[in-house]
Amino acid sequence: MQRIYILIFLLCCKNLQAQDYKKILIPYPQACSFNGARFPVNEGFTISVRGEPDKRIYSAATRMLTRLKGRSGLFISQQEVVPGAGTPGSGLLIRVTRAANNVLGEDESYHLVITVDGIMLNAETDLGAIRGLETILQLLKAGNGYYYLPGCVIDDAPRFPWRGLLIDVGRHFMPVDVIKRNIDGMAAVKMNVLHLHLTEDQGFRIECKAFPKLHELGSEGEYYSQDQIRDLLHYAGERGIRIVPEFDMPGHTTSWFVGYPELASAPGPYHVEHRLGVMDPVMDPTRESTYTFIDSFLGEMSKLFPDEYIHIGGDENNGRQWKRNPAIQLFMQVHAIHSNNELQAYFNRRLLAITEKYGKKMIGWDEIMQPGIPTSAIIQSWRGMEGLARAAKSGYPVILSSGYYIDLNFPASDHYLTDPLPDSLHLTTAQRKLILGGEATMWSEMVTWETIDSRIWPRTAAIAERLWSDASVNSVPDMYDKLERISPQLEELGLTHEKNVDMFLRRLAGNENVAALRVFTDVLEPIKDYGSIDYAGYTTGSPFTKIVDAVRPDAKVAREFNILVRNFAADSKDAVSEKKIRQWLIQWKHNHLALRSAFRQYPAIDDVEMLSRDLSVISVSGLEALDYIRLKKHPPLLWRSRVEKELQQASIPRGMTEIMVVAGIRKLVERAEGYF
Ligand code: ACM
């Protein structure tokens, strides 16, 4: 009998452990079991490589060793992983069968076994081994005064072959360092495609030898030289990440026309655009010279970027310049082209022929899916799941971005629960295969090199898990636990998403004394959806250094407060939640007083002063609501109408920023009102 109890106890421990690790690995592996063993990591830890890899596994393993040292503080004596180095048995043994090609669908699987005797990482390709190295780093734990890797068996491979991040370097240029640290972040969560949106109305960001006025006149001096691109390609390739370039055409092209106005559908002169939104300038698709130009341009870019895929944009052409141009209208008549959509389809067919001539597969946004566009084109779906389904049902390979617009500041949970292959699409097996994966899109209207990390991370790790892990891995609380754990690990790579919050607050306050400001900003978030894409007078030259830029989506304190309220509303005897709720409300009630002088002294933050006052006001009401609930007393009618007004007032965004605990406090108020 006793034995049975011991067995049950051991099984429970194992189960608990498995639960525990579910909250650690992101993306969570396809198959994973833990056995309670520990491999201690100490200064004698070594890494050795066997098999037929190419040389990038050595640099990847050396980087992993450096990160292991950095995280553990251990002076591990091995300095470099080179052929023949390391002692299998004293650490990690990597076995790789062959070098991978950096192409879509390449084998990224790996098999990891950790026992008390050592760590074995086996992979068909070095790409798989690189993914496995990230898993090992995420597994590192400390306990009883030492570091160890937990005993486990992991079999892993991605669910989707296309797991991307788009970075828009057009609206706001991002220096090479920024791109590199984000490539590192992507690799840490096993993403494999960096989509560089290189050209926009607001900037032409790449050196072009054939048409140098593109970058010279179209970029205000902010562009990547071709040497820098080659360096980035190498950097990304070392980490198993492909770079897909986008040259957005025929719209979003003002910056091209600064140097080459003859490409446009209306006479110039043109200037680099500073406003945000959808602009009129569009290429003239009726002139042969346009295609001669694009042919040379894409020829040069096809050589520079080795990837099989090239993105030609195709989105948001409002067609105004086409409508106003008599020559274009005549061309449409002569060629029986009846609409702007048909004209753009004609343009895209011409582009498809050019890209195919250079051995590339052409990707375009939803809008390129027009009759006559062959299914050799790939659709990137951004306007909704219907577009994704329509593309797959029409036979196009498709990449999902709708639902992954991280620039819009929605919570990670929204992105996490957007599955590229929901059953509701009713796709056949063949159609399901056409869904290549997805891409988080980091449009840069409202971010600069200083703030972009805070919009990308850690939320993009949730999208990375959605694209790598099984669809059944979908617990939102676990996801938030994992984001919290991965976030400081991402900081090890130089990403600034956490540390820049305090940096901005210090800058705004002009001193180190930011405690009260932090209490306030911890419950703020930037508005979602830019208030439905009204950029509120912003241009690319606006300051992106205000409170809205310091605060981040998914305000943790607010989320936790709202969860406490939910628990308490369900069970008003929950004294622990009540106590914590009360503590928060008291702090917010008094915080405005602490901040009031700051608002006078630092006008840069005065756009959110009302929010600080409103937070204090609704916190008082929240405390009153708690009292009514505790005393089981019915709140008077006057109180209800006063509080409703306060809550409405506190719901109004200020300085592009909103208070995220209004919902929680409202719930308390409703609970108080509904007591009897
Ligand atoms: C897009 O967001 N215009 C692709």
PDB file of C-alpha atoms in Angstrom, residues 478-574:
ATOM      1  CA  ASP A 478       1.021  29.916 -19.459  1.00  0.00           C
ATOM      2  CA  MET A 479       1.881  32.126 -22.415  1.00  0.00           C
ATOM      3  CA  TYR A 480       2.125  35.208 -20.188  1.00  0.00           C
ATOM      4  CA  ASP A 481       4.299  33.274 -17.722  1.00  0.00           C
ATOM      5  CA  LYS A 482       6.579  32.311 -20.575  1.00  0.00           C
ATOM      6  CA  LEU A 483       6.754  35.852 -21.928  1.00  0.00           C
ATOM      7  CA  GLU A 484       7.793  37.035 -18.506  1.00  0.00           C
ATOM      8  CA  ARG A 485      10.549  34.485 -18.402  1.00  0.00           C
ATOM      9  CA  ILE A 486      11.823  34.985 -21.954  1.00  0.00           C
ATOM     10  CA  SER A 487      11.765  38.773 -21.729  1.00  0.00           C
ATOM     11  CA  PRO A 488      14.954  39.203 -19.649  1.00  0.00           C
ATOM     12  CA  GLN A 489      16.609  36.487 -21.732  1.00  0.00           C
ATOM     13  CA  LEU A 490      15.888  38.589 -24.811  1.00  0.00           C
ATOM     14  CA  GLU A 491      17.547  41.501 -23.054  1.00  0.00           C
ATOM     15  CA  GLU A 492      20.763  39.459 -22.958  1.00  0.00           C
ATOM     16  CA  LEU A 493      20.815  39.944 -26.723  1.00  0.00           C
ATOM     17  CA  GLY A 494      20.903  43.710 -26.450  1.00  0.00           C
ATOM     18  CA  LEU A 495      17.184  44.263 -26.954  1.00  0.00           C
ATOM     19  CA  THR A 496      15.938  47.339 -25.137  1.00  0.00           C
ATOM     20  CA  HIS A 497      12.244  46.583 -24.622  1.00  0.00           C
ATOM     21  CA  GLU A 498      12.502  46.464 -20.817  1.00  0.00           C
ATOM     22  CA  LYS A 499      15.292  48.809 -19.938  1.00  0.00           C
ATOM     23  CA  ASN A 500      14.160  51.647 -22.175  1.00  0.00           C
ATOM     24  CA  VAL A 501      10.994  52.142 -20.140  1.00  0.00           C
ATOM     25  CA  ASP A 502      12.906  53.558 -17.180  1.00  0.00           C
ATOM     26  CA  MET A 503      15.348  55.288 -19.512  1.00  0.00           C
ATOM     27  CA  PHE A 504      12.481  57.225 -21.096  1.00  0.00           C
ATOM     28  CA  LEU A 505      10.991  58.066 -17.721  1.00  0.00           C
ATOM     29  CA  ARG A 506      14.344  59.363 -16.471  1.00  0.00           C
ATOM     30  CA  ARG A 507      14.700  61.456 -19.600  1.00  0.00           C
ATOM     31  CA  LEU A 508      11.188  62.825 -19.326  1.00  0.00           C
ATOM     32  CA  ALA A 509      11.607  63.627 -15.655  1.00  0.00           C
ATOM     33  CA  GLY A 510      15.145  64.904 -16.105  1.00  0.00           C
ATOM     34  CA  ASN A 511      16.287  62.966 -13.053  1.00  0.00           C
ATOM     35  CA  GLU A 512      16.408  59.562 -11.392  1.00  0.00           C
ATOM     36  CA  ASN A 513      13.370  60.141  -9.277  1.00  0.00           C
ATOM     37  CA  VAL A 514      10.825  58.262 -11.345  1.00  0.00           C
ATOM     38  CA  ALA A 515       9.136  56.006  -8.787  1.00  0.00           C
ATOM     39  CA  ALA A 516       5.771  57.812  -8.843  1.00  0.00           C
ATOM     40  CA  LEU A 517       5.900  58.166 -12.602  1.00  0.00           C
ATOM     41  CA  ARG A 518       6.518  54.440 -12.840  1.00  0.00           C
ATOM     42  CA  VAL A 519       3.537  53.608 -10.608  1.00  0.00           C
ATOM     43  CA  PHE A 520       1.399  55.682 -12.963  1.00  0.00           C
ATOM     44  CA  THR A 521       2.819  54.471 -16.264  1.00  0.00           C
ATOM     45  CA  ASP A 522       2.651  50.830 -15.144  1.00  0.00           C
ATOM     46  CA  VAL A 523      -1.102  50.923 -15.755  1.00  0.00           C
ATOM     47  CA  LEU A 524      -0.935  52.799 -19.056  1.00  0.00           C
ATOM     48  CA  GLU A 525      -0.764  51.467 -22.574  1.00  0.00           C
ATOM     49  CA  PRO A 526      -0.448  53.123 -25.944  1.00  0.00           C
ATOM     50  CA  ILE A 527      -3.845  53.320 -27.648  1.00  0.00           C
ATOM     51  CA  LYS A 528      -4.762  50.413 -29.867  1.00  0.00           C
ATOM     52  CA  ASP A 529      -5.118  50.568 -33.604  1.00  0.00           C
ATOM     53  CA  TYR A 530      -3.784  54.182 -33.474  1.00  0.00           C
ATOM     54  CA  GLY A 531      -7.340  55.136 -32.576  1.00  0.00           C
ATOM     55  CA  SER A 532      -8.423  53.504 -35.863  1.00  0.00           C
ATOM     56  CA  ILE A 533      -5.519  54.731 -37.936  1.00  0.00           C
ATOM     57  CA  ASP A 534      -5.808  58.417 -37.310  1.00  0.00           C
ATOM     58  CA  TYR A 535      -2.259  59.434 -36.682  1.00  0.00           C
ATOM     59  CA  ALA A 536      -3.370  62.493 -34.711  1.00  0.00           C
ATOM     60  CA  GLY A 537      -1.144  64.948 -36.491  1.00  0.00           C
ATOM     61  CA  TYR A 538       1.950  62.794 -36.185  1.00  0.00           C
ATOM     62  CA  THR A 539       4.616  62.846 -38.915  1.00  0.00           C
ATOM     63  CA  THR A 540       7.828  60.884 -39.230  1.00  0.00           C
ATOM     64  CA  GLY A 541       9.557  63.898 -37.712  1.00  0.00           C
ATOM     65  CA  SER A 542       7.401  64.020 -34.561  1.00  0.00           C
ATOM     66  CA  PRO A 543       8.927  63.331 -31.153  1.00  0.00           C
ATOM     67  CA  PHE A 544       8.614  59.660 -30.243  1.00  0.00           C
ATOM     68  CA  THR A 545       9.900  60.244 -26.736  1.00  0.00           C
ATOM     69  CA  LYS A 546       6.764  60.904 -24.758  1.00  0.00           C
ATOM     70  CA  ILE A 547       4.836  58.850 -22.225  1.00  0.00           C
ATOM     71  CA  VAL A 548       3.061  56.947 -25.011  1.00  0.00           C
ATOM     72  CA  ASP A 549       6.462  55.882 -26.301  1.00  0.00           C
ATOM     73  CA  ALA A 550       7.722  54.868 -22.867  1.00  0.00           C
ATOM     74  CA  VAL A 551       4.744  52.684 -22.030  1.00  0.00           C
ATOM     75  CA  ARG A 552       4.120  49.342 -23.653  1.00  0.00           C
ATOM     76  CA  PRO A 553       1.310  47.098 -24.781  1.00  0.00           C
ATOM     77  CA  ASP A 554       0.222  44.423 -22.301  1.00  0.00           C
ATOM     78  CA  ALA A 555       0.758  46.491 -19.128  1.00  0.00           C
ATOM     79  CA  LYS A 556       1.486  43.743 -16.632  1.00  0.00           C
ATOM     80  CA  VAL A 557       0.281  45.512 -13.487  1.00  0.00           C
ATOM     81  CA  ALA A 558      -3.020  46.342 -15.154  1.00  0.00           C
ATOM     82  CA  ARG A 559      -3.482  42.808 -16.417  1.00  0.00           C
ATOM     83  CA  GLU A 560      -2.800  41.365 -12.982  1.00  0.00           C
ATOM     84  CA  PHE A 561      -5.089  43.879 -11.292  1.00  0.00           C
ATOM     85  CA  ASN A 562      -7.907  43.046 -13.683  1.00  0.00           C
ATOM     86  CA  ILE A 563      -7.415  39.318 -12.995  1.00  0.00           C
ATOM     87  CA  LEU A 564      -7.550  39.962  -9.233  1.00  0.00           C
ATOM     88  CA  VAL A 565     -10.819  41.815  -9.693  1.00  0.00           C
ATOM     89  CA  ARG A 566     -12.216  39.020 -11.805  1.00  0.00           C
ATOM     90  CA  ASN A 567     -11.366  36.499  -9.087  1.00  0.00           C
ATOM     91  CA  PHE A 568     -12.811  38.720  -6.397  1.00  0.00           C
ATOM     92  CA  ALA A 569     -15.975  39.452  -8.366  1.00  0.00           C
ATOM     93  CA  ALA A 570     -16.535  35.721  -8.686  1.00  0.00           C
ATOM     94  CA  ASP A 571     -15.925  35.149  -4.987  1.00  0.00           C
ATOM     95  CA  SER A 572     -16.167  38.158  -2.725  1.00  0.00           C
ATOM     96  CA  LYS A 573     -14.885  36.058   0.192  1.00  0.00           C
ATOM     97  CA  ASP A 574     -11.519  35.934  -1.568  1.00  0.00           C
TER      98      ASP A 574
END
